[in-house]
Amino acid sequence: MRQAKRLAPLVPSPIRAMGAGAPEGCISLGLGEPSWPLPDVAIPGITASLQPGQACLYGPNAGTPELRSALAAYLSLSEDSFMLAAGSQAALFALFQAWAGDGDDVLVPDPGFVAYPTLAALAGASARPYPLADDGRLDPDAFVRALAASPRARLAVVNHPANPTGAGSDPEALSAVASACASRDVVLVSDEVYRELYLGGKPAGILDGGLLPGVVALGSMSKAFAAPGLRVGWAFGDPAVLAPARLVHNAMTSCLSRPAQAAAAALLGDAARVVAESRRQLALRRSAFEAAYSEAFPAEPLPALPAGGFYHWMRLQELDGEDEMAFCLRLRDEAGVIIVPGIAFGSRGSGRVRLSWAGLPGDIREGVRRLATFLKAGRIPA
Ligand SMILES: Cc1ncc(COP(=O)(O)O)c(C=O)c1O
């Protein structure tokens, strides 16, 4: 047997690898998933679609009429301007397959979400990392320079609020990046899955001023709607970009799970209340994180509030000269707390770690305490 050559660069997600084989009692500040309850409004739809004696049918490729009309109302867009997907991850997969292929380049942020380079490789393309500004925000000049240096670029991704840096992007930077892509006929995907989960001002969206040719944005049930397990997400924007991606998604999954679609339609129908509750839950976790942080690291200023999401992108001097993955595994096994080495997000993540404060407040407090105790004890030999 010989597996397909394009799989060669693929490795299991380093974020998942940190969790696999973790000792009992370990606290995870690793995964980026809301720990607060699925809103009650989602439940009747799930049970109604799973009744005894009732068939559980596939449904249309494009999604159930109920979910399509709920999403159309939520986005204020017509149905040809969005594509439902099995999580925004599946929307990314379909867009990468549709718009990048053998010998093409895909511009991805460094540091950036771990899936982007993997999805480029799966499409047979090469990921071309572009640097972010020191504060983690999108740097339009650096993006434009990277684009100029990639004559084979067909697709580019921006992510704001960003994973792992938490930083947002201003409308001018987004429009500069969109114009640069348009001038080169490069499709631009703006990953905005953390956009509704903010505690300060509402982060900018690339399509706030209306649709743009060649540009699509991503949204999801997984963060602000507190439902990552439903696996429902979407891309919206230029119908011409979405059309071939829909065919890929149809080939991959046929259609989304019916119970998940019923739940997602109910959550979207009650979006204002659901998202407000998610922000309230986020604020509780932020308070727990800040209290634990100031107690654990009294000499340091409080970490800046992210533009959206629940990540702290922490510089750690202890990583200097260390094997960063090995350091985090030691922290996990000896102190019982999981964090993600920054290097997992690209070479420019070196010297940092990502802490997620999406978990339960008690776990956040204990996880930060364990991290600080481990660091204060000095380097522990491997
Ligand atoms: C930046 C970013 N984009 C996309 C996703 C995928 O989310 P989902 O497939 O759950 O919608 C994630 C998940 O953590 C993410 O961090």
CSV table of C-alpha atoms and ligand atoms in Angstrom, one decimal:
chain,number,residue,atom,x,y,z
A,1,MET,CA,0.0,0.0,0.0
A,2,ARG,CA,1.2,3.6,-0.6
A,3,GLN,CA,-0.7,6.5,0.7
A,4,ALA,CA,-1.3,9.6,-1.5
A,5,LYS,CA,1.8,11.8,-1.8
A,6,ARG,CA,-0.1,15.0,-0.9
A,7,LEU,CA,-0.7,13.6,2.5
A,8,ALA,CA,3.0,13.6,3.3
A,9,PRO,CA,3.0,17.0,5.2
A,10,LEU,CA,0.0,16.0,7.3
A,11,VAL,CA,0.4,15.3,11.0
A,12,PRO,CA,-2.2,15.0,13.7
A,13,SER,CA,-3.2,18.4,15.2
A,14,PRO,CA,-0.7,19.4,17.8
A,15,ILE,CA,-3.6,20.8,19.9
A,16,ARG,CA,-5.2,17.4,20.0
A,17,ALA,CA,-1.9,15.7,20.5
A,18,MET,CA,-1.4,17.6,23.8
A,19,GLY,CA,-4.7,16.1,25.0
A,20,ALA,CA,-4.0,12.5,23.9
A,21,GLY,CA,-2.4,10.5,26.8
A,22,ALA,CA,-2.8,13.3,29.3
A,23,PRO,CA,-2.6,12.1,32.9
A,24,GLU,CA,-5.8,11.8,34.9
A,25,GLY,CA,-6.8,15.0,36.6
A,26,CYS,CA,-5.1,17.2,34.0
A,27,ILE,CA,-6.7,20.6,33.5
A,28,SER,CA,-7.0,21.7,29.9
A,29,LEU,CA,-6.3,25.3,29.0
A,30,GLY,CA,-5.7,23.9,25.5
A,31,LEU,CA,-8.9,23.5,23.5
A,32,GLY,CA,-10.9,26.5,22.2
A,33,GLU,CA,-14.4,25.5,22.9
A,34,PRO,CA,-17.1,27.1,25.1
A,35,SER,CA,-17.7,25.2,28.3
A,36,TRP,CA,-21.1,26.8,29.0
A,37,PRO,CA,-24.4,25.0,28.4
A,38,LEU,CA,-26.0,24.6,25.0
A,39,PRO,CA,-28.9,27.1,25.2
A,40,ASP,CA,-32.3,25.4,25.9
A,41,VAL,CA,-33.8,26.8,22.7
A,42,ALA,CA,-31.8,24.3,20.7
A,43,ILE,CA,-33.2,21.2,22.4
A,44,PRO,CA,-36.8,20.9,21.0
A,45,GLY,CA,-35.6,20.9,17.4
A,46,ILE,CA,-33.1,18.1,18.2
A,47,THR,CA,-35.8,15.9,19.8
A,48,ALA,CA,-38.4,16.7,17.2
A,49,SER,CA,-36.1,15.4,14.5
A,50,LEU,CA,-35.5,12.1,16.3
A,51,GLN,CA,-39.0,10.8,17.1
A,52,PRO,CA,-39.7,7.0,17.6
A,53,GLY,CA,-41.3,5.6,14.5
A,54,GLN,CA,-40.2,8.6,12.4
A,55,ALA,CA,-37.7,8.3,9.5
A,56,CYS,CA,-34.4,10.3,9.7
A,57,LEU,CA,-34.0,11.5,6.1
A,58,TYR,CA,-31.0,13.1,4.4
A,59,GLY,CA,-32.4,16.4,3.3
A,60,PRO,CA,-31.3,18.9,0.7
A,61,ASN,CA,-27.6,19.4,-0.1
A,62,ALA,CA,-27.8,23.1,0.7
A,63,GLY,CA,-29.5,22.6,4.1
A,64,THR,CA,-33.0,22.4,5.4
A,65,PRO,CA,-35.4,25.3,4.4
A,66,GLU,CA,-35.7,26.2,8.1
A,67,LEU,CA,-32.0,26.6,8.6
A,68,ARG,CA,-31.5,28.4,5.3
A,69,SER,CA,-34.1,30.9,6.0
A,70,ALA,CA,-32.9,31.4,9.6
A,71,LEU,CA,-29.3,32.0,8.3
A,72,ALA,CA,-30.6,34.3,5.5
A,73,ALA,CA,-32.4,36.4,8.1
A,74,TYR,CA,-29.4,36.4,10.5
A,75,LEU,CA,-27.0,37.5,7.8
A,76,SER,CA,-29.5,39.7,5.9
A,77,LEU,CA,-28.4,38.0,2.7
A,78,SER,CA,-30.2,36.0,0.0
A,79,GLU,CA,-29.6,32.2,-0.1
A,80,ASP,CA,-27.1,32.2,-3.0
A,81,SER,CA,-24.8,34.4,-0.9
A,82,PHE,CA,-24.1,31.7,1.7
A,83,MET,CA,-23.1,28.1,2.0
A,84,LEU,CA,-23.8,25.9,5.0
A,85,ALA,CA,-21.1,23.5,6.0
A,86,ALA,CA,-20.3,20.9,8.6
A,87,GLY,CA,-18.5,23.5,10.7
A,88,SER,CA,-16.6,26.4,9.3
A,89,GLN,CA,-13.7,23.9,9.1
A,90,ALA,CA,-15.6,22.0,6.3
A,91,ALA,CA,-16.3,25.4,4.6
A,92,LEU,CA,-12.6,26.0,4.7
A,93,PHE,CA,-11.9,22.5,3.3
A,94,ALA,CA,-14.4,23.1,0.4
A,95,LEU,CA,-13.1,26.5,-0.4
A,96,PHE,CA,-9.4,25.4,-0.4
A,97,GLN,CA,-10.3,22.4,-2.7
A,98,ALA,CA,-12.3,24.7,-5.0
A,99,TRP,CA,-9.7,27.5,-5.3
A,100,ALA,CA,-6.2,26.0,-4.8
A,101,GLY,CA,-4.6,23.1,-6.5
A,102,ASP,CA,-1.3,21.5,-7.6
A,103,GLY,CA,1.5,24.1,-7.7
A,104,ASP,CA,-0.7,27.0,-6.3
A,105,ASP,CA,0.2,29.0,-3.3
A,106,VAL,CA,-2.2,29.9,-0.4
A,107,LEU,CA,-1.3,32.8,1.8
A,108,VAL,CA,-1.9,32.0,5.5
A,109,PRO,CA,-1.2,34.0,8.7
A,110,ASP,CA,1.9,33.1,10.8
A,111,PRO,CA,1.1,32.6,13.6
A,112,GLY,CA,-2.3,31.2,12.5
A,113,PHE,CA,-5.0,28.6,12.9
A,114,VAL,CA,-3.3,25.2,12.6
A,115,ALA,CA,-5.8,23.9,9.9
A,116,TYR,CA,-4.8,26.4,7.2
A,117,PRO,CA,-1.5,24.9,6.1
A,118,THR,CA,-3.0,21.4,6.4
A,119,LEU,CA,-5.9,22.3,4.2
A,120,ALA,CA,-3.5,23.8,1.6
A,121,ALA,CA,-1.5,20.6,1.5
A,122,LEU,CA,-4.6,18.5,1.1
A,123,ALA,CA,-5.5,20.6,-1.9
A,124,GLY,CA,-2.0,19.9,-3.4
A,125,ALA,CA,-1.0,23.6,-2.8
A,126,SER,CA,1.7,25.2,-0.7
A,127,ALA,CA,1.0,27.4,2.3
A,128,ARG,CA,2.9,30.7,2.2
A,129,PRO,CA,3.0,32.2,5.7
A,130,TYR,CA,2.8,36.0,6.0
A,131,PRO,CA,3.7,37.7,9.3
A,132,LEU,CA,1.3,39.5,11.6
A,133,ALA,CA,2.1,42.8,13.4
A,134,ASP,CA,3.9,42.4,16.8
A,135,ASP,CA,0.6,42.9,18.6
A,136,GLY,CA,-0.9,40.0,16.6
A,137,ARG,CA,-3.1,42.2,14.3
A,138,LEU,CA,-3.3,41.9,10.5
A,139,ASP,CA,-0.4,44.0,9.0
A,140,PRO,CA,-1.7,44.9,5.5
A,141,ASP,CA,1.8,46.0,4.3
A,142,ALA,CA,3.3,42.6,5.3
A,143,PHE,CA,0.3,40.9,3.6
A,144,VAL,CA,0.8,42.8,0.4
A,145,ARG,CA,4.6,42.1,0.4
A,146,ALA,CA,3.9,38.4,0.9
A,147,LEU,CA,1.3,38.5,-2.0
A,148,ALA,CA,3.8,40.2,-4.3
A,149,ALA,CA,6.4,37.5,-3.4
A,150,SER,CA,3.9,34.7,-4.3
A,151,PRO,CA,3.2,34.9,-8.0
A,152,ARG,CA,1.3,31.6,-7.8
A,153,ALA,CA,-1.1,32.7,-5.1
A,154,ARG,CA,-4.7,31.7,-5.9
A,155,LEU,CA,-6.2,31.9,-2.4
A,156,ALA,CA,-5.5,33.9,0.8
A,157,VAL,CA,-6.8,33.7,4.4
A,158,VAL,CA,-7.1,36.4,7.0
A,159,ASN,CA,-8.4,35.6,10.5
A,160,HIS,CA,-9.7,38.3,12.9
A,161,PRO,CA,-10.3,38.2,15.8
A,162,ALA,CA,-7.4,35.9,15.4
A,163,ASN,CA,-6.5,32.4,16.7
A,164,PRO,CA,-4.1,32.3,18.5
A,165,THR,CA,-3.3,36.0,19.1
A,166,GLY,CA,-6.8,37.2,19.9
A,167,ALA,CA,-6.1,40.4,17.9
A,168,GLY,CA,-8.6,42.1,15.6
A,169,SER,CA,-8.2,44.1,12.5
A,170,ASP,CA,-9.3,47.6,11.5
A,171,PRO,CA,-11.6,48.1,8.5
A,172,GLU,CA,-8.8,50.0,6.6
A,173,ALA,CA,-6.4,47.0,6.9
A,174,LEU,CA,-9.2,44.6,5.7
A,175,SER,CA,-10.0,46.8,2.7
A,176,ALA,CA,-6.3,47.1,1.8
A,177,VAL,CA,-6.0,43.3,1.8
A,178,ALA,CA,-9.2,42.8,-0.2
A,179,SER,CA,-8.1,45.3,-2.8
A,180,ALA,CA,-4.7,43.7,-3.1
A,181,CYS,CA,-6.3,40.3,-3.6
A,182,ALA,CA,-8.8,41.7,-6.2
A,183,SER,CA,-6.0,43.2,-8.2
A,184,ARG,CA,-4.4,39.8,-8.5
A,185,ASP,CA,-7.6,37.8,-8.9
A,186,VAL,CA,-6.8,35.9,-5.7
A,187,VAL,CA,-9.8,34.6,-3.7
A,188,LEU,CA,-9.9,36.0,-0.1
A,189,VAL,CA,-11.3,34.0,2.8
A,190,SER,CA,-11.9,36.1,6.0
A,191,ASP,CA,-12.2,33.8,8.9
A,192,GLU,CA,-14.4,35.6,11.4
A,193,VAL,CA,-15.6,32.7,13.6
A,194,TYR,CA,-14.8,34.6,16.8
A,195,ARG,CA,-16.3,37.9,15.8
A,196,GLU,CA,-19.5,37.7,17.9
A,197,LEU,CA,-17.6,36.6,21.0
A,198,TYR,CA,-16.2,40.0,22.2
A,199,LEU,CA,-16.1,41.9,25.5
A,200,GLY,CA,-15.0,45.3,24.2
A,201,GLY,CA,-16.2,46.9,21.0
A,202,LYS,CA,-17.7,44.9,18.1
A,203,PRO,CA,-14.8,43.7,15.9
A,204,ALA,CA,-14.9,44.7,12.2
A,205,GLY,CA,-16.1,42.3,9.5
A,206,ILE,CA,-14.7,42.4,6.0
A,207,LEU,CA,-18.1,42.5,4.4
A,208,ASP,CA,-19.6,45.1,6.8
A,209,GLY,CA,-19.9,47.5,3.8
A,210,GLY,CA,-21.5,45.0,1.5
A,211,LEU,CA,-20.4,42.0,-0.6
A,212,LEU,CA,-17.0,42.3,-2.4
A,213,PRO,CA,-16.0,40.3,-5.6
A,214,GLY,CA,-13.8,37.4,-4.8
A,215,VAL,CA,-14.3,37.6,-1.0
A,216,VAL,CA,-16.1,35.3,1.5
A,217,ALA,CA,-16.3,35.4,5.3
A,218,LEU,CA,-16.8,32.5,7.7
A,219,GLY,CA,-19.1,32.2,10.7
A,220,SER,CA,-20.0,29.3,13.0
A,221,MET,CA,-22.2,27.9,15.7
A,222,SER,CA,-19.1,26.8,17.5
A,223,LYS,CA,-18.1,29.9,19.4
A,224,ALA,CA,-20.7,32.6,20.1
A,225,PHE,CA,-23.6,30.1,19.8
A,226,ALA,CA,-21.9,27.7,22.3
A,227,ALA,CA,-22.5,24.7,20.1
A,228,PRO,CA,-19.2,23.3,18.6
A,229,GLY,CA,-20.6,19.8,18.8
A,230,LEU,CA,-23.4,20.6,16.3
A,231,ARG,CA,-20.8,21.0,13.6
A,232,VAL,CA,-22.6,23.7,11.7
A,233,GLY,CA,-20.8,26.7,10.2
A,234,TRP,CA,-21.1,28.8,7.0
A,235,ALA,CA,-19.3,30.9,4.4
A,236,PHE,CA,-21.0,34.0,3.0
A,237,GLY,CA,-20.1,36.5,0.3
A,238,ASP,CA,-19.5,36.4,-3.4
A,239,PRO,CA,-21.8,33.7,-4.9
A,240,ALA,CA,-19.2,33.0,-7.6
A,241,VAL,CA,-16.7,32.0,-5.0
A,242,LEU,CA,-19.2,29.8,-3.1
A,243,ALA,CA,-20.6,27.9,-6.2
A,244,PRO,CA,-17.7,25.4,-6.7
A,245,ALA,CA,-17.1,25.1,-3.0
A,246,ARG,CA,-20.7,23.9,-2.6
A,247,LEU,CA,-20.1,21.1,-5.0
A,248,VAL,CA,-17.0,20.0,-3.0
A,249,HIS,CA,-19.0,20.1,0.2
A,250,ASN,CA,-21.9,18.1,-1.4
A,251,ALA,CA,-19.3,15.5,-2.5
A,252,MET,CA,-17.8,15.3,1.0
A,253,THR,CA,-20.9,15.2,3.2
A,254,SER,CA,-24.1,15.2,1.1
A,255,CYS,CA,-25.8,17.3,3.7
A,256,LEU,CA,-25.6,18.3,7.3
A,257,SER,CA,-27.1,16.3,10.2
A,258,ARG,CA,-30.8,17.0,10.5
A,259,PRO,CA,-30.9,17.3,14.3
A,260,ALA,CA,-28.0,19.7,14.2
A,261,GLN,CA,-29.7,21.8,11.5
A,262,ALA,CA,-32.9,22.0,13.6
A,263,ALA,CA,-30.9,23.1,16.6
A,264,ALA,CA,-28.9,25.6,14.6
A,265,ALA,CA,-32.1,27.1,13.1
A,266,ALA,CA,-33.5,27.6,16.6
A,267,LEU,CA,-30.2,29.2,17.9
A,268,LEU,CA,-30.1,31.6,14.9
A,269,GLY,CA,-33.7,32.5,15.4
A,270,ASP,CA,-32.9,33.5,19.0
A,271,ALA,CA,-29.5,34.9,18.1
A,272,ALA,CA,-29.7,38.2,20.1
A,273,ARG,CA,-30.5,36.4,23.4
A,274,VAL,CA,-28.1,33.4,22.8
A,275,VAL,CA,-25.1,35.5,21.9
A,276,ALA,CA,-25.7,37.9,24.8
A,277,GLU,CA,-25.7,34.9,27.2
A,278,SER,CA,-22.5,33.7,25.6
A,279,ARG,CA,-20.9,37.1,26.2
A,280,ARG,CA,-22.0,37.0,29.8
A,281,GLN,CA,-20.4,33.6,30.2
A,282,LEU,CA,-17.3,34.8,28.5
A,283,ALA,CA,-17.1,37.8,31.0
A,284,LEU,CA,-17.3,35.4,33.9
A,285,ARG,CA,-14.4,33.4,32.5
A,286,ARG,CA,-12.4,36.5,31.8
A,287,SER,CA,-12.9,37.6,35.5
A,288,ALA,CA,-11.7,34.1,36.7
A,289,PHE,CA,-8.7,34.3,34.3
A,290,GLU,CA,-7.7,37.9,35.4
A,291,ALA,CA,-8.1,37.1,39.1
A,292,ALA,CA,-6.0,33.9,38.7
A,293,TYR,CA,-3.4,35.7,36.6
A,294,SER,CA,-2.8,38.6,38.9
A,295,GLU,CA,-2.5,36.2,41.8
A,296,ALA,CA,-0.1,33.9,39.9
A,297,PHE,CA,2.0,36.6,38.3
A,298,PRO,CA,1.7,39.7,40.6
A,299,ALA,CA,4.6,41.6,39.0
A,300,GLU,CA,3.1,41.4,35.5
A,301,PRO,CA,0.4,43.6,33.9
A,302,LEU,CA,-2.9,41.9,33.1
A,303,PRO,CA,-3.0,40.4,29.6
A,304,ALA,CA,-4.8,42.7,27.1
A,305,LEU,CA,-8.4,41.9,26.4
A,306,PRO,CA,-8.6,40.0,23.1
A,307,ALA,CA,-10.7,41.6,20.3
A,308,GLY,CA,-12.7,38.4,20.3
A,309,GLY,CA,-12.5,34.9,21.5
A,310,PHE,CA,-10.8,33.5,24.7
A,311,TYR,CA,-7.1,33.1,24.0
A,312,HIS,CA,-4.2,34.5,25.8
A,313,TRP,CA,-1.1,34.6,23.6
A,314,MET,CA,1.6,34.4,26.3
A,315,ARG,CA,5.3,35.0,25.9
A,316,LEU,CA,7.4,32.6,28.0
A,317,GLN,CA,11.1,33.2,28.6
A,318,GLU,CA,11.3,29.7,29.9
A,319,LEU,CA,10.9,28.5,26.3
A,320,ASP,CA,14.2,30.1,25.2
A,321,GLY,CA,16.4,27.4,23.8
A,322,GLU,CA,13.9,24.7,24.8
A,323,ASP,CA,12.2,22.1,22.7
A,324,GLU,CA,8.8,23.9,23.0
A,325,MET,CA,6.6,20.9,22.4
A,326,ALA,CA,8.6,18.9,25.0
A,327,PHE,CA,8.3,21.8,27.5
A,328,CYS,CA,4.5,21.8,27.1
A,329,LEU,CA,4.4,18.0,27.4
A,330,ARG,CA,6.4,18.2,30.7
A,331,LEU,CA,4.1,20.9,32.0
A,332,ARG,CA,1.2,18.6,31.2
A,333,ASP,CA,2.7,15.5,32.7
A,334,GLU,CA,4.3,17.0,35.8
A,335,ALA,CA,2.1,19.9,36.7
A,336,GLY,CA,-1.2,18.6,35.2
A,337,VAL,CA,-2.1,21.5,32.9
A,338,ILE,CA,-2.4,21.5,29.1
A,339,ILE,CA,-1.5,24.6,27.1
A,340,VAL,CA,-0.5,24.7,23.4
A,341,PRO,CA,3.1,25.6,22.3
A,342,GLY,CA,3.1,28.7,20.1
A,343,ILE,CA,5.2,26.9,17.5
A,344,ALA,CA,2.2,24.7,16.7
A,345,PHE,CA,0.7,27.9,15.0
A,346,GLY,CA,3.7,28.6,12.8
A,347,SER,CA,7.4,29.4,13.1
A,348,ARG,CA,6.6,33.0,14.3
A,349,GLY,CA,4.8,31.5,17.3
A,350,SER,CA,8.1,30.4,18.8
A,351,GLY,CA,8.7,31.7,22.3
A,352,ARG,CA,5.0,31.8,23.1
A,353,VAL,CA,2.2,29.5,24.3
A,354,ARG,CA,-1.6,29.8,23.8
A,355,LEU,CA,-3.8,29.5,26.9
A,356,SER,CA,-7.6,29.2,26.4
A,357,TRP,CA,-9.9,30.5,29.1
A,358,ALA,CA,-13.0,29.0,27.6
A,359,GLY,CA,-13.2,26.3,30.2
A,360,LEU,CA,-15.0,26.3,33.6
A,361,PRO,CA,-14.0,29.1,35.9
A,362,GLY,CA,-12.7,26.8,38.6
A,363,ASP,CA,-10.5,25.0,36.0
A,364,ILE,CA,-9.2,28.3,34.7
A,365,ARG,CA,-8.1,29.4,38.2
A,366,GLU,CA,-6.5,26.0,39.0
A,367,GLY,CA,-4.8,25.7,35.6
A,368,VAL,CA,-3.2,29.2,35.8
A,369,ARG,CA,-2.1,28.4,39.4
A,370,ARG,CA,-0.5,25.1,38.2
A,371,LEU,CA,1.3,26.9,35.4
A,372,ALA,CA,2.7,29.6,37.7
A,373,THR,CA,3.9,27.0,40.3
A,374,PHE,CA,5.6,25.0,37.5
A,375,LEU,CA,7.4,28.1,36.2
A,376,LYS,CA,8.4,29.3,39.6
A,377,ALA,CA,10.0,25.9,40.4
A,378,GLY,CA,12.4,26.6,37.5
A,379,ARG,CA,13.4,24.3,34.7
A,380,ILE,CA,12.6,20.7,35.3
A,381,PRO,CA,15.1,18.4,33.5
A,382,ALA,CA,13.4,16.3,30.8
B,1,LIG,C1,-9.8,30.5,13.5
B,1,LIG,C2,-10.7,29.3,13.4
B,1,LIG,N1,-11.4,29.0,12.3
B,1,LIG,C3,-12.2,27.9,12.1
B,1,LIG,C4,-12.3,27.0,13.2
B,1,LIG,C5,-13.2,25.8,13.0
B,1,LIG,O1,-14.4,26.0,13.7
B,1,LIG,P1,-15.7,25.1,13.4
B,1,LIG,O2,-15.4,24.1,12.4
B,1,LIG,O3,-16.0,24.5,14.7
B,1,LIG,O4,-16.7,26.1,12.9
B,1,LIG,C6,-11.7,27.3,14.4
B,1,LIG,C7,-11.8,26.3,15.5
B,1,LIG,O5,-11.3,26.4,16.6
B,1,LIG,C8,-10.8,28.4,14.5
B,1,LIG,O6,-10.2,28.7,15.6
